mmCIF file of C-alpha atoms in Angstrom:
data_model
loop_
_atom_site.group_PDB
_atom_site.id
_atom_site.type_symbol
_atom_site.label_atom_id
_atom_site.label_comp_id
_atom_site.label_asym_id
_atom_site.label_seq_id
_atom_site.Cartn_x
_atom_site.Cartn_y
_atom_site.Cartn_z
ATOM 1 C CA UNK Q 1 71.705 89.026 113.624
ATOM 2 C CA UNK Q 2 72.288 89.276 109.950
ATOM 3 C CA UNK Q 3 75.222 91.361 108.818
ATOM 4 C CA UNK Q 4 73.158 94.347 107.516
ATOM 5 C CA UNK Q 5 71.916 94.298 111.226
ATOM 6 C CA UNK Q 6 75.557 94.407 112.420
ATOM 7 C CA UNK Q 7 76.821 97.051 109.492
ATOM 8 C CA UNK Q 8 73.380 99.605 111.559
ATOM 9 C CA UNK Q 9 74.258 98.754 114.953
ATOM 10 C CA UNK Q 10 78.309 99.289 114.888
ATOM 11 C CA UNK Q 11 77.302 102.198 112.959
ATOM 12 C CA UNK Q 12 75.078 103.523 115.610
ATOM 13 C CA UNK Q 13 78.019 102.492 118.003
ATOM 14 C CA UNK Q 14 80.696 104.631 116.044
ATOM 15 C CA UNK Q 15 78.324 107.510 115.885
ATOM 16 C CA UNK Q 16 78.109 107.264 120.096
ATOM 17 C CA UNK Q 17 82.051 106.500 120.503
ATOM 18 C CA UNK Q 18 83.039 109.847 118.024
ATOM 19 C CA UNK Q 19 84.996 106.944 115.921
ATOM 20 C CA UNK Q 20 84.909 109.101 112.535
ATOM 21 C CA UNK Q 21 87.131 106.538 110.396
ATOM 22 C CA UNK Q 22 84.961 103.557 111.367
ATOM 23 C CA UNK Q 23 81.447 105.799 111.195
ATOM 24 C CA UNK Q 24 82.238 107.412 107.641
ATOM 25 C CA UNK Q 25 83.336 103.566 106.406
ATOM 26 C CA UNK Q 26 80.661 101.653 107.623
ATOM 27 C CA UNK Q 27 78.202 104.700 106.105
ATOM 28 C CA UNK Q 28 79.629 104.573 102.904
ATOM 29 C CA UNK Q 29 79.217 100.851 102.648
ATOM 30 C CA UNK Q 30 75.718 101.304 103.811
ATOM 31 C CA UNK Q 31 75.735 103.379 100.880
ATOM 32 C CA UNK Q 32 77.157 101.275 98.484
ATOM 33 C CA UNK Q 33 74.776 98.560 99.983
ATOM 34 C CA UNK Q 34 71.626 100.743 99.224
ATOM 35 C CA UNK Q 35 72.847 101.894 95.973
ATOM 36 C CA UNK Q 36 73.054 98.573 95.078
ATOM 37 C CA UNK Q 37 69.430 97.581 95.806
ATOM 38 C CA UNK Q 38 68.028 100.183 94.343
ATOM 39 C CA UNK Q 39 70.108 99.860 91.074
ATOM 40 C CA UNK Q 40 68.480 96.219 90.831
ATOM 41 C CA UNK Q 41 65.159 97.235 91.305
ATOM 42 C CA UNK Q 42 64.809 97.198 95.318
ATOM 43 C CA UNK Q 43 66.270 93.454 95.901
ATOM 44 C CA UNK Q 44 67.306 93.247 99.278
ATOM 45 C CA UNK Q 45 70.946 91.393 99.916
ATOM 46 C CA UNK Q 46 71.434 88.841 101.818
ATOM 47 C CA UNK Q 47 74.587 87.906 104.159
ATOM 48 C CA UNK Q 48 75.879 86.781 101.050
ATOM 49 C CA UNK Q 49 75.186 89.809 98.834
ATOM 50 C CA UNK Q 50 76.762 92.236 101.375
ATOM 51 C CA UNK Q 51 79.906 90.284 102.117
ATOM 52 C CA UNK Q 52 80.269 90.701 98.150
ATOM 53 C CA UNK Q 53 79.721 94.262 98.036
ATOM 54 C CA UNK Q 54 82.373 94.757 101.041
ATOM 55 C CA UNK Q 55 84.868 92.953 99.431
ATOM 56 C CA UNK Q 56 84.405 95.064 96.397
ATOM 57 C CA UNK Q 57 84.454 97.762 98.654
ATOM 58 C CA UNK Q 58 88.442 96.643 100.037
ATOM 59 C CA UNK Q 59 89.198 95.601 96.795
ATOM 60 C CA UNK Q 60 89.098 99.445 95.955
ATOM 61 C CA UNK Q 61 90.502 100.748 98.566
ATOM 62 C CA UNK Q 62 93.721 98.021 98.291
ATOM 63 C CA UNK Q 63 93.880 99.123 94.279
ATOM 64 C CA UNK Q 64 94.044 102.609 95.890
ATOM 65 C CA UNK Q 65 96.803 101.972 98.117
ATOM 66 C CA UNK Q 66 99.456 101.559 94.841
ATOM 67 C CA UNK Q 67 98.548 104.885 93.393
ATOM 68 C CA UNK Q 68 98.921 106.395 96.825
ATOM 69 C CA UNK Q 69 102.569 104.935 97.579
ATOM 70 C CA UNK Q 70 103.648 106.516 93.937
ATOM 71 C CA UNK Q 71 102.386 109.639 94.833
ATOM 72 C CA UNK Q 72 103.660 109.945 98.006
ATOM 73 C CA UNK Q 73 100.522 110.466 100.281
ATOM 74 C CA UNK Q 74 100.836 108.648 103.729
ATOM 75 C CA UNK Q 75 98.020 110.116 104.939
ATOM 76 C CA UNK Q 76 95.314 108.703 102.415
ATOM 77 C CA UNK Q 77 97.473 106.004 102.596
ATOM 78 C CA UNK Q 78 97.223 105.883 106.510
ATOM 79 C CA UNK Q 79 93.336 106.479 106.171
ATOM 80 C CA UNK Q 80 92.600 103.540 103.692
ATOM 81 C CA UNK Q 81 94.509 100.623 105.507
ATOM 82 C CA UNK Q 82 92.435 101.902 108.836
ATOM 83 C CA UNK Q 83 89.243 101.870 106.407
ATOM 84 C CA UNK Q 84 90.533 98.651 104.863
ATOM 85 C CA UNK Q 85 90.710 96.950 108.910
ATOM 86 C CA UNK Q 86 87.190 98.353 109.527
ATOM 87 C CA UNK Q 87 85.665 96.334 106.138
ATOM 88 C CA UNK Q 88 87.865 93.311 107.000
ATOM 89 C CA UNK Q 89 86.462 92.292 110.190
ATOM 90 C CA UNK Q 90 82.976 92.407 108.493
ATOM 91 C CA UNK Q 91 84.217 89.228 105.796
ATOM 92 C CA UNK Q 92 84.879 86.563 106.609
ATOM 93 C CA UNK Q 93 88.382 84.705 107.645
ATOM 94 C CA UNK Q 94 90.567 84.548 104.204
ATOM 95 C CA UNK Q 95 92.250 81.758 103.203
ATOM 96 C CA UNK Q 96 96.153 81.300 103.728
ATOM 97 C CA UNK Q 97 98.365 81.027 101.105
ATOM 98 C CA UNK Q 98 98.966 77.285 101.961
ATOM 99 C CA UNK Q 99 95.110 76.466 102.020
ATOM 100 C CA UNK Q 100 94.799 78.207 98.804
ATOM 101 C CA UNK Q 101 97.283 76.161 97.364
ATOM 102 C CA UNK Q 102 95.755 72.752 99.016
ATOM 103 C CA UNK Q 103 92.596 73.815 97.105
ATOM 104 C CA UNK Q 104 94.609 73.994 93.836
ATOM 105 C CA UNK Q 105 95.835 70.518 94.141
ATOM 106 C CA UNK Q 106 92.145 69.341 94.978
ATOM 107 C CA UNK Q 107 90.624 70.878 91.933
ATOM 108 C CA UNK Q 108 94.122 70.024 89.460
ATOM 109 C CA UNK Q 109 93.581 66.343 90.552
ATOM 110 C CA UNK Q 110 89.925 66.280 90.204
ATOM 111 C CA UNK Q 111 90.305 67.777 86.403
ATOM 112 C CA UNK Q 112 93.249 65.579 85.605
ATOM 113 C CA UNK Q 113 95.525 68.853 85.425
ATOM 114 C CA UNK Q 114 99.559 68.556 85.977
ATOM 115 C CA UNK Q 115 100.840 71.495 84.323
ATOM 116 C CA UNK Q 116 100.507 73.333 81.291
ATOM 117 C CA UNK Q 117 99.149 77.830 80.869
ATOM 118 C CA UNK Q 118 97.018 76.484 78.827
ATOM 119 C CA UNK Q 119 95.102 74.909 81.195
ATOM 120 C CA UNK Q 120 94.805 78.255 83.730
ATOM 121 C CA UNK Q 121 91.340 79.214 82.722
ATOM 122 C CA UNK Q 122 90.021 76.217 83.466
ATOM 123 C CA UNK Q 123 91.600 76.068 86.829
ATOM 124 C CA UNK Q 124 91.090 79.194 87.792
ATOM 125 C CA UNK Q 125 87.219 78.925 87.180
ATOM 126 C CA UNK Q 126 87.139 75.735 89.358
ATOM 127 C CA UNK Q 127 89.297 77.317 92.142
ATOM 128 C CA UNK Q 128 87.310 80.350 92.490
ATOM 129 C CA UNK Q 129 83.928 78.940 92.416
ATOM 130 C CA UNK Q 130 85.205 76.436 95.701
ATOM 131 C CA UNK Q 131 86.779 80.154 97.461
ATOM 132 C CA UNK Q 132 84.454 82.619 96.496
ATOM 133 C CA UNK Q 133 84.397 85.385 99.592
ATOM 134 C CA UNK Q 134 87.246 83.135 101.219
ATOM 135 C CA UNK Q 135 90.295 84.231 99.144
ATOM 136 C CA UNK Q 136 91.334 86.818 97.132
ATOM 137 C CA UNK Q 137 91.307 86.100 93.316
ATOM 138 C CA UNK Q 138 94.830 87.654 93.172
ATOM 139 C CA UNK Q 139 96.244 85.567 95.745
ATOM 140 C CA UNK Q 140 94.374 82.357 93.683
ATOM 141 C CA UNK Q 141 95.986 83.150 90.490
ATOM 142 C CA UNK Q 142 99.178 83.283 92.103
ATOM 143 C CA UNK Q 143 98.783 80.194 93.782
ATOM 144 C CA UNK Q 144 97.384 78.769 90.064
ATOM 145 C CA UNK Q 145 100.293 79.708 88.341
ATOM 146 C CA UNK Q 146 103.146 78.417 90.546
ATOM 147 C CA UNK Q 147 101.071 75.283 90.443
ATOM 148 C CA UNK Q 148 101.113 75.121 86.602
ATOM 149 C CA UNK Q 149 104.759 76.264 86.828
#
């Protein structure tokens, strides 16, 4: 079952159980799904495409969380961290903090990198293209700098 299958049937399975937050999330990353196949002339995603577009999709919603907190609405802020569980078990397993860091090393070795900023860029590039959909790019840079540190 590919995950667009999955996204349909837990949708279907929402709309049975009266589960509003997980039926309106799941719908609107149908949506963004859809909207982005259409926007690049009909291509149709694969597993890989749509774990992409989800993590775009939490991405947003954790930017969102910030602004919330500042002004003081705990209830979006309630509703986004349950929208933000319902994405999350759709990607898959992230990375820990430690294995992110293990992957630094690995890449730093292979390039010859011990310290320096300078060298971030070039780092970061190789580090990302080894965790892409695994780790957050936040949580990588993090990891990049106290390595170069």
């Amino acid at each position: 079952m590919t995950l667009r299958e999955k996204l349909d049937a837990d949708f279907k399975e929402a709309m049975k159980a009266r589960d509003e937050v997980r039926k309106n999330t799941i719908s609107l990353a149908r949506a963004a799904i859809k909207q982005f196949e259409v926007d690049n002339r009909d291509k149709t995603l694969d597993d890989d495409g749509v774990i992409a577009i989800l993590s775009k999709q939490v991405k947003m919603r954790k930017d969102a969380l910030s602004d919330f907190e500042k002004a003081g609405r705990t209830d979006l802020l309630d509703a986004y961290n349950k929208e933000i569980e319902v994405l999350t078990a759709y990607l898959p397993k992230q990375l820990s903090e430690e294995e992110i860091m293990a992957v630094v090393k690995e890449a730093a070795a292979a390039m010859g990198i011990e310290s320096g900023k300078q060298n971030m860029g070039k780092l970061m590039g190789a580090v990302m293209g080894k965790v892409k959909g695994v780790a957050d790019g936040g949580e990588v840079k993090k990891a990049v700098d106290t390595f170069l540190s």
